[in-house]
Structures are given as structure tokens and as C-alpha cells.
Short mmCIF file of N, CA and C in Angstrom, two decimals:
data_model
loop_
_atom_site.label_atom_id
_atom_site.label_comp_id
_atom_site.label_asym_id
_atom_site.label_seq_id
_atom_site.Cartn_x
_atom_site.Cartn_y
_atom_site.Cartn_z
N UNK A 3 121.01 109.60 83.59
CA UNK A 3 122.05 109.16 84.49
C UNK A 3 122.58 110.34 85.30
N UNK A 4 122.74 111.45 84.63
CA UNK A 4 123.24 112.64 85.32
C UNK A 4 122.26 113.07 86.42
N UNK A 5 120.98 113.04 86.11
CA UNK A 5 119.97 113.43 87.10
C UNK A 5 119.98 112.50 88.29
N UNK A 6 120.14 111.21 88.04
CA UNK A 6 120.20 110.25 89.15
C UNK A 6 121.39 110.55 90.04
N UNK A 7 122.50 110.89 89.46
CA UNK A 7 123.69 111.24 90.23
C UNK A 7 123.42 112.49 91.06
N UNK A 8 122.81 113.48 90.44
CA UNK A 8 122.48 114.72 91.15
C UNK A 8 121.56 114.46 92.33
N UNK A 9 120.61 113.57 92.16
CA UNK A 9 119.64 113.25 93.21
C UNK A 9 120.13 112.16 94.16
N UNK A 10 121.36 111.70 93.95
CA UNK A 10 121.97 110.64 94.74
C UNK A 10 121.12 109.37 94.74
N UNK A 11 120.66 109.02 93.54
CA UNK A 11 119.87 107.82 93.34
C UNK A 11 120.70 106.82 92.55
N UNK A 12 120.75 105.59 93.03
CA UNK A 12 121.47 104.56 92.30
C UNK A 12 120.61 104.12 91.12
N UNK A 13 121.10 104.30 89.94
CA UNK A 13 120.38 103.94 88.72
C UNK A 13 121.01 102.69 88.13
N UNK A 14 120.17 101.70 87.87
CA UNK A 14 120.63 100.47 87.24
C UNK A 14 119.93 100.34 85.91
N UNK A 15 120.70 100.21 84.84
CA UNK A 15 120.16 100.13 83.49
C UNK A 15 120.74 98.89 82.83
N UNK A 16 119.88 98.11 82.20
CA UNK A 16 120.35 96.93 81.48
C UNK A 16 121.17 97.36 80.27
N UNK A 17 122.11 96.52 79.83
CA UNK A 17 122.88 96.84 78.63
C UNK A 17 121.94 97.02 77.43
N UNK A 18 122.31 97.91 76.54
CA UNK A 18 121.47 98.24 75.39
C UNK A 18 121.10 97.00 74.58
N UNK A 19 122.01 96.06 74.43
CA UNK A 19 121.71 94.88 73.61
C UNK A 19 120.60 94.02 74.23
N UNK A 20 120.27 94.26 75.48
CA UNK A 20 119.17 93.53 76.13
C UNK A 20 117.87 94.33 76.13
N UNK A 21 117.90 95.54 75.59
CA UNK A 21 116.75 96.44 75.67
C UNK A 21 116.13 96.76 74.32
N UNK A 22 116.58 96.16 73.27
CA UNK A 22 116.17 96.63 71.95
C UNK A 22 114.93 95.95 71.39
N UNK A 23 114.60 94.76 71.82
CA UNK A 23 113.50 94.06 71.16
C UNK A 23 112.86 93.03 72.08
N UNK A 24 111.57 93.17 72.29
CA UNK A 24 110.85 92.19 73.10
C UNK A 24 110.41 90.98 72.28
N UNK A 25 110.59 91.03 70.98
CA UNK A 25 110.12 89.94 70.13
C UNK A 25 110.78 88.61 70.51
N UNK A 26 112.05 88.63 70.86
CA UNK A 26 112.73 87.40 71.25
C UNK A 26 112.12 86.82 72.53
N UNK A 27 111.81 87.69 73.49
CA UNK A 27 111.21 87.25 74.74
C UNK A 27 109.83 86.66 74.48
N UNK A 28 109.03 87.33 73.67
CA UNK A 28 107.68 86.85 73.37
C UNK A 28 107.75 85.53 72.61
N UNK A 29 108.66 85.44 71.66
CA UNK A 29 108.83 84.20 70.91
C UNK A 29 109.24 83.03 71.80
N UNK A 30 110.14 83.31 72.74
CA UNK A 30 110.60 82.27 73.66
C UNK A 30 109.45 81.82 74.58
N UNK A 31 108.69 82.78 75.07
CA UNK A 31 107.54 82.44 75.93
C UNK A 31 106.52 81.62 75.15
N UNK A 32 106.28 82.00 73.90
CA UNK A 32 105.34 81.25 73.06
C UNK A 32 105.82 79.83 72.80
N UNK A 33 107.11 79.70 72.53
CA UNK A 33 107.67 78.37 72.28
C UNK A 33 107.56 77.48 73.52
N UNK A 34 107.77 78.08 74.69
CA UNK A 34 107.65 77.33 75.94
C UNK A 34 106.22 76.84 76.14
N UNK A 35 105.26 77.73 75.95
CA UNK A 35 103.86 77.33 76.09
C UNK A 35 103.49 76.25 75.08
N UNK A 36 103.91 76.41 73.85
CA UNK A 36 103.61 75.42 72.82
C UNK A 36 104.23 74.06 73.16
N UNK A 37 105.45 74.09 73.71
CA UNK A 37 106.10 72.82 74.08
C UNK A 37 105.35 72.09 75.19
N UNK A 38 104.57 72.83 75.96
CA UNK A 38 103.74 72.24 77.01
C UNK A 38 102.38 71.79 76.49
N UNK A 39 102.16 72.01 75.20
CA UNK A 39 100.89 71.64 74.60
C UNK A 39 99.81 72.69 74.79
N UNK A 40 100.20 73.86 75.24
CA UNK A 40 99.25 74.95 75.46
C UNK A 40 99.11 75.77 74.18
N UNK A 41 97.92 76.23 73.91
CA UNK A 41 97.71 77.12 72.77
C UNK A 41 96.52 78.01 73.06
N UNK A 42 96.45 79.12 72.35
CA UNK A 42 95.35 80.07 72.53
C UNK A 42 94.47 80.05 71.30
N UNK A 43 93.22 80.42 71.50
CA UNK A 43 92.30 80.53 70.37
C UNK A 43 92.73 81.67 69.46
N UNK A 44 92.41 81.58 68.20
CA UNK A 44 92.78 82.62 67.25
C UNK A 44 92.03 83.92 67.49
N UNK A 45 91.03 83.88 68.36
CA UNK A 45 90.29 85.10 68.70
C UNK A 45 90.97 85.90 69.81
N UNK A 46 92.07 85.41 70.35
CA UNK A 46 92.81 86.10 71.40
C UNK A 46 93.29 87.45 70.89
N UNK A 47 93.10 88.49 71.71
CA UNK A 47 93.56 89.83 71.33
C UNK A 47 94.57 90.34 72.36
N UNK A 48 95.31 91.35 71.99
CA UNK A 48 96.31 91.95 72.87
C UNK A 48 95.73 93.20 73.52
N UNK A 49 96.13 93.44 74.76
CA UNK A 49 95.75 94.67 75.46
C UNK A 49 97.03 95.30 75.98
N UNK A 50 97.45 96.38 75.36
CA UNK A 50 98.72 96.99 75.73
C UNK A 50 98.68 97.76 77.04
N UNK A 51 97.53 98.11 77.53
CA UNK A 51 97.40 98.87 78.77
C UNK A 51 96.50 98.15 79.77
N UNK A 52 96.86 96.95 80.12
CA UNK A 52 96.06 96.14 81.02
C UNK A 52 96.36 96.52 82.47
N UNK A 53 95.33 96.97 83.19
CA UNK A 53 95.49 97.32 84.60
C UNK A 53 95.72 96.05 85.41
N UNK A 54 96.47 96.18 86.50
CA UNK A 54 96.78 95.02 87.33
C UNK A 54 95.51 94.37 87.88
N UNK A 55 94.48 95.17 88.15
CA UNK A 55 93.22 94.60 88.65
C UNK A 55 92.53 93.78 87.56
N UNK A 56 92.64 94.22 86.31
CA UNK A 56 92.07 93.44 85.21
C UNK A 56 92.83 92.14 85.03
N UNK A 57 94.15 92.18 85.21
CA UNK A 57 94.98 90.99 85.09
C UNK A 57 94.59 89.97 86.17
N UNK A 58 94.35 90.46 87.38
CA UNK A 58 93.93 89.56 88.47
C UNK A 58 92.61 88.88 88.13
N UNK A 59 91.70 89.62 87.50
CA UNK A 59 90.41 89.02 87.11
C UNK A 59 90.61 87.95 86.05
N UNK A 60 91.54 88.17 85.14
CA UNK A 60 91.82 87.16 84.11
C UNK A 60 92.33 85.87 84.75
N UNK A 61 93.09 86.01 85.82
CA UNK A 61 93.62 84.84 86.52
C UNK A 61 92.66 84.31 87.58
N UNK A 62 91.52 84.98 87.74
CA UNK A 62 90.51 84.61 88.72
C UNK A 62 91.07 84.71 90.14
N UNK A 63 91.80 85.80 90.39
CA UNK A 63 92.36 86.06 91.72
C UNK A 63 91.46 87.05 92.46
N UNK A 64 91.49 87.03 93.78
CA UNK A 64 90.67 87.99 94.57
C UNK A 64 91.18 89.41 94.39
#
């Protein structure tokens, strides 16, 4: 925050209680998909460093 002030940059930071755990967000997204009748195969894996170009290929975008 101090550095942003020194550089005259407006810094916006979410409250700490909104930054501590992504599990709630992932759980909510999963529940939403499940409520739509969507599900993934058990062979689905996670990729923590997915490039945006790889993501576009997954969605079959140009």
C-alpha cells in the first residue's frame, strides 16, 4: 500500500475476509453446475497454470 501511494497508484484490495479461501467459491460453482444437471467425468484433472490460449482451445474458440 505504501509503494502504491509513493507511485501515485490507486490500489484497491478486497477485504481480508473475502480473500482467505477459494473453497467456498469452487463449492458454489460446483453446486450451480450440479443443479443444472451438469457433471464431469471422474478422470477430470486440474491444471493450476493453464495458459489463456489453452483455455480457448478447451472452449473450441479461435
